[in-house]
């Protein structure tokens, strides 16, 4: 069977060689902050200014990193497959913008994006390149102090779940890249894909927690094994 529809799920490992620390490598701390403090609605309610500062710094740090060979290879795969009448959906758990800067189109950010914010008063979502603070005014409803990072925190529901699950049920190949398989619902996508008849492949530095669910696992750094796999698929 020729592969026509591919779903790619990426995690922090794909951006590691660009210089962005993975979550598990950071030992439960993100830039010296416990996860509960900076990645939960409760942490934000307790100290919004600290949480906004934390994401302001991470947003600003995007200016110092570049897409690596893995991001670029996936963008090439996507445009080539589309030109051949197929499709490649890139679903990422990452909040950086390296897939888009590597040339990918329509990246599905299931955990939100550093360069987006929203207003908790009127739910207006918007692009954001600069810092926000407790004094930021929402451009839509004019409320002050209700603009927060558009990041899916622990306890919140990931974005685009219906579209992702629909696509997984009809893909021929599901590929997971650079994710530990520790966080649901993303960690369960492989089982849905298998159940609906797709082949499944994992590309990671080490076997993920759900590695045994995959038909095949290839181990190595994303910057090397992803371009090699893409070359194989397009050959
Ligand atoms: P993790 O930090 O849990 O896992 C990163 C994975 O990438 C590990 O399995 C590493 O072995 C692998 N890895 C590291 N360097 C690599 C490289 N150069 N090439 C290939 N693989 C490499 O990150 P995620 O699985 O993305 O959620 O974490 C999932 C979610 O947990 C995140 O989206 C975040 C976090 O809490 C939210 O922010 C809601």
XYZ file of C-alpha atoms and ligand atoms in Angstrom:
274
model
C 0.000 0.000 0.000
C 1.313 3.478 -0.804
C 1.346 5.867 2.113
C -0.940 8.850 1.400
C -2.097 10.290 4.699
C 0.421 10.738 7.475
C -0.069 12.139 10.966
C 3.059 13.331 12.728
C 2.971 13.950 16.486
C 5.957 15.872 17.824
C 7.186 16.630 21.328
C 10.004 18.505 23.023
C 12.670 16.118 21.640
C 12.333 17.554 18.130
C 13.354 21.001 19.365
C 16.151 19.762 21.682
C 18.869 20.191 19.039
C 17.643 23.753 18.469
C 18.583 24.451 22.100
C 15.176 24.255 23.822
C 15.293 22.076 26.957
C 12.900 19.083 27.050
C 10.505 18.803 30.004
C 11.767 15.531 31.496
C 15.416 16.671 31.163
C 14.582 19.744 33.213
C 13.903 17.464 36.232
C 10.382 18.730 36.956
C 11.565 22.323 36.916
C 11.086 24.764 34.065
C 13.793 27.401 34.211
C 13.970 26.849 37.994
C 10.202 26.965 38.575
C 8.134 23.975 39.745
C 5.623 22.959 37.077
C 2.665 23.597 39.451
C 3.737 27.227 39.791
C 3.954 28.073 36.081
C 1.838 25.475 34.251
C -1.431 25.207 36.149
C -4.484 27.506 36.411
C -3.969 27.452 40.201
C -0.382 28.699 39.851
C -1.598 31.521 37.596
C -4.383 32.507 40.020
C -1.841 32.607 42.872
C 0.668 34.847 41.066
C -0.303 36.025 37.560
C 2.614 38.466 37.309
C 5.190 35.708 37.934
C 3.557 33.379 35.387
C 3.321 36.137 32.769
C 7.002 36.980 33.323
C 7.934 33.306 32.932
C 6.193 33.045 29.543
C 7.427 36.500 28.462
C 10.985 35.198 28.893
C 10.280 31.993 26.982
C 8.556 33.960 24.178
C 11.537 36.326 23.952
C 13.945 33.345 23.923
C 12.383 32.102 20.670
C 14.346 34.854 18.929
C 17.582 33.055 19.838
C 16.696 29.599 18.426
C 16.353 28.251 14.920
C 14.555 25.265 13.347
C 16.830 22.236 12.962
C 17.153 19.569 10.268
C 14.183 17.613 11.668
C 11.735 20.545 11.460
C 12.929 21.313 7.936
C 12.675 17.672 6.786
C 9.061 17.439 8.036
C 8.139 20.609 6.135
C 9.655 19.109 2.982
C 7.748 15.866 3.556
C 4.508 17.812 3.966
C 4.863 19.894 0.808
C 6.037 16.890 -1.279
C 3.193 14.656 -0.077
C 0.624 17.379 -0.792
C 2.095 17.822 -4.297
C 1.653 14.063 -4.807
C -2.020 14.154 -3.747
C -1.486 13.013 -0.167
C -1.521 14.850 3.130
C 0.637 15.308 6.210
C -0.861 16.726 9.405
C 1.730 17.943 11.903
C 0.361 17.908 15.456
C 2.737 19.281 18.055
C 2.755 19.340 21.833
C 5.405 22.067 21.626
C 4.593 25.713 22.235
C 7.541 27.015 20.190
C 7.152 28.174 16.569
C 9.947 26.095 15.026
C 7.760 23.917 12.757
C 6.287 27.007 11.072
C 9.693 28.674 10.829
C 11.035 25.435 9.300
C 8.429 25.812 6.529
C 5.540 23.610 7.757
C 1.964 24.674 7.007
C -1.114 24.472 9.245
C 0.692 23.151 12.315
C -1.801 21.954 14.941
C -0.672 23.223 18.359
C -2.553 21.024 20.803
C -0.890 22.603 23.875
C -1.134 26.220 22.682
C 1.573 28.620 21.501
C 4.024 30.979 23.177
C 3.228 33.597 20.551
C -0.497 33.628 21.328
C -2.404 35.060 24.310
C -6.065 35.299 25.213
C -8.431 37.285 27.380
C -10.060 35.327 30.196
C -12.935 37.866 30.292
C -14.103 37.687 26.652
C -12.106 34.683 25.289
C -10.533 36.792 22.521
C -7.401 34.918 21.270
C -4.635 36.902 19.547
C -1.052 36.821 18.260
C 1.526 38.261 20.622
C 5.190 39.022 19.983
C 5.776 41.168 23.051
C 5.507 40.966 26.813
C 2.168 40.948 28.601
C 1.548 42.022 32.209
C -1.222 42.430 34.767
C -1.716 45.873 33.250
C -2.319 44.672 29.668
C -5.671 45.797 28.213
C -7.637 43.362 26.046
C -8.067 45.035 22.614
C -11.491 43.397 22.192
C -13.324 44.018 25.497
C -10.951 46.637 26.987
C -10.680 44.803 30.327
C -7.364 45.333 32.128
C -5.410 42.421 33.640
C -7.257 39.512 31.983
C -4.736 38.655 29.243
C -2.930 35.346 29.837
C -0.582 33.098 27.844
C -2.437 30.827 25.363
C -0.813 27.695 26.759
C -2.760 24.583 27.751
C -1.852 24.065 31.395
C -2.228 20.893 33.449
C -5.910 20.278 34.119
C -6.993 22.124 30.937
C -8.289 20.498 27.767
C -5.898 20.382 24.790
C -6.930 22.191 21.608
C -8.237 20.724 18.334
C -8.936 17.287 19.809
C -11.907 16.553 17.510
C -9.971 17.355 14.341
C -6.916 15.395 15.530
C -8.913 12.284 16.427
C -10.835 12.404 13.124
C -7.556 12.601 11.207
C -5.914 9.806 13.229
C -8.799 7.472 12.451
C -8.265 7.823 8.693
C -4.468 8.057 8.378
C -2.308 5.264 6.894
C 0.749 6.088 8.969
C 1.113 7.609 12.441
C 4.585 8.813 13.425
C 5.569 10.022 16.887
C 8.766 12.081 17.162
C 10.648 13.265 20.258
C 7.985 12.686 22.889
C 8.246 10.699 26.117
C 4.655 9.406 25.892
C 4.103 10.520 29.488
C 1.299 13.030 28.927
C -2.228 12.149 27.797
C -4.188 12.510 25.563
C -1.246 12.692 23.108
C 0.284 9.524 24.593
C -2.858 7.584 23.595
C -2.911 8.619 19.907
C -0.807 5.621 18.864
C -3.425 3.202 20.189
C -6.235 4.970 18.312
C -4.179 4.926 15.089
C -3.389 1.205 15.471
C -6.980 0.373 16.278
C -8.141 2.035 13.039
C -5.539 0.193 10.957
C -2.669 2.675 10.540
C 0.985 1.642 10.651
C 2.796 3.267 13.564
C 6.394 4.421 13.879
C 8.293 6.035 16.718
C 11.421 8.177 16.205
C 12.989 9.086 19.529
C 16.258 9.255 21.427
C 15.132 6.419 23.706
C 12.037 4.167 23.785
C 9.038 6.161 25.027
C 6.763 4.961 27.824
C 4.327 3.483 25.276
C 6.995 2.218 22.907
C 5.515 -1.299 22.818
C 2.379 0.102 21.097
C 4.367 1.036 17.973
C 4.961 -1.293 14.993
C 8.491 0.090 14.696
C 10.863 2.208 16.792
C 13.992 3.933 15.487
C 16.326 5.423 18.067
C 18.617 8.417 17.612
C 18.681 12.197 17.514
C 15.779 13.762 15.627
C 18.178 15.923 13.577
C 19.614 12.750 11.999
C 16.875 10.100 12.052
C 14.007 12.322 10.879
C 15.694 13.525 7.638
C 16.797 9.911 6.922
C 13.235 8.627 7.376
C 11.774 11.432 5.224
C 14.225 10.602 2.439
C 13.094 6.984 2.607
C 9.392 7.859 2.407
C 9.889 10.243 -0.520
C 12.184 7.899 -2.469
P 9.419 15.210 27.293
O 10.464 16.105 27.854
O 8.546 14.478 28.224
O 10.095 14.120 26.378
C 11.038 14.453 25.399
C 11.439 13.181 24.691
O 12.328 13.541 23.656
C 12.161 12.153 25.573
O 11.634 10.858 25.332
C 13.619 12.238 25.094
O 14.289 10.976 25.135
C 13.443 12.673 23.655
N 14.578 13.422 23.109
C 15.451 14.244 23.756
N 16.342 14.764 22.894
C 16.030 14.262 21.675
C 16.581 14.412 20.369
N 17.638 15.202 20.123
N 16.002 13.728 19.342
C 14.936 12.921 19.571
N 14.380 12.742 20.765
C 14.908 13.403 21.806
O 8.563 16.116 26.291
P 7.121 15.836 25.695
O 6.895 14.389 25.464
O 6.954 16.773 24.553
O 2.780 19.752 28.306
O 6.189 16.329 26.868
C 4.806 16.288 26.700
C 4.149 17.411 27.445
O 4.556 17.379 28.809
C 4.550 18.797 27.011
O 3.863 19.266 25.877
C 4.218 19.619 28.192
C 4.779 18.720 29.267
O 4.238 18.858 30.471
C 2.224 20.952 28.469
O 2.857 21.975 28.434
C 0.737 20.928 28.676
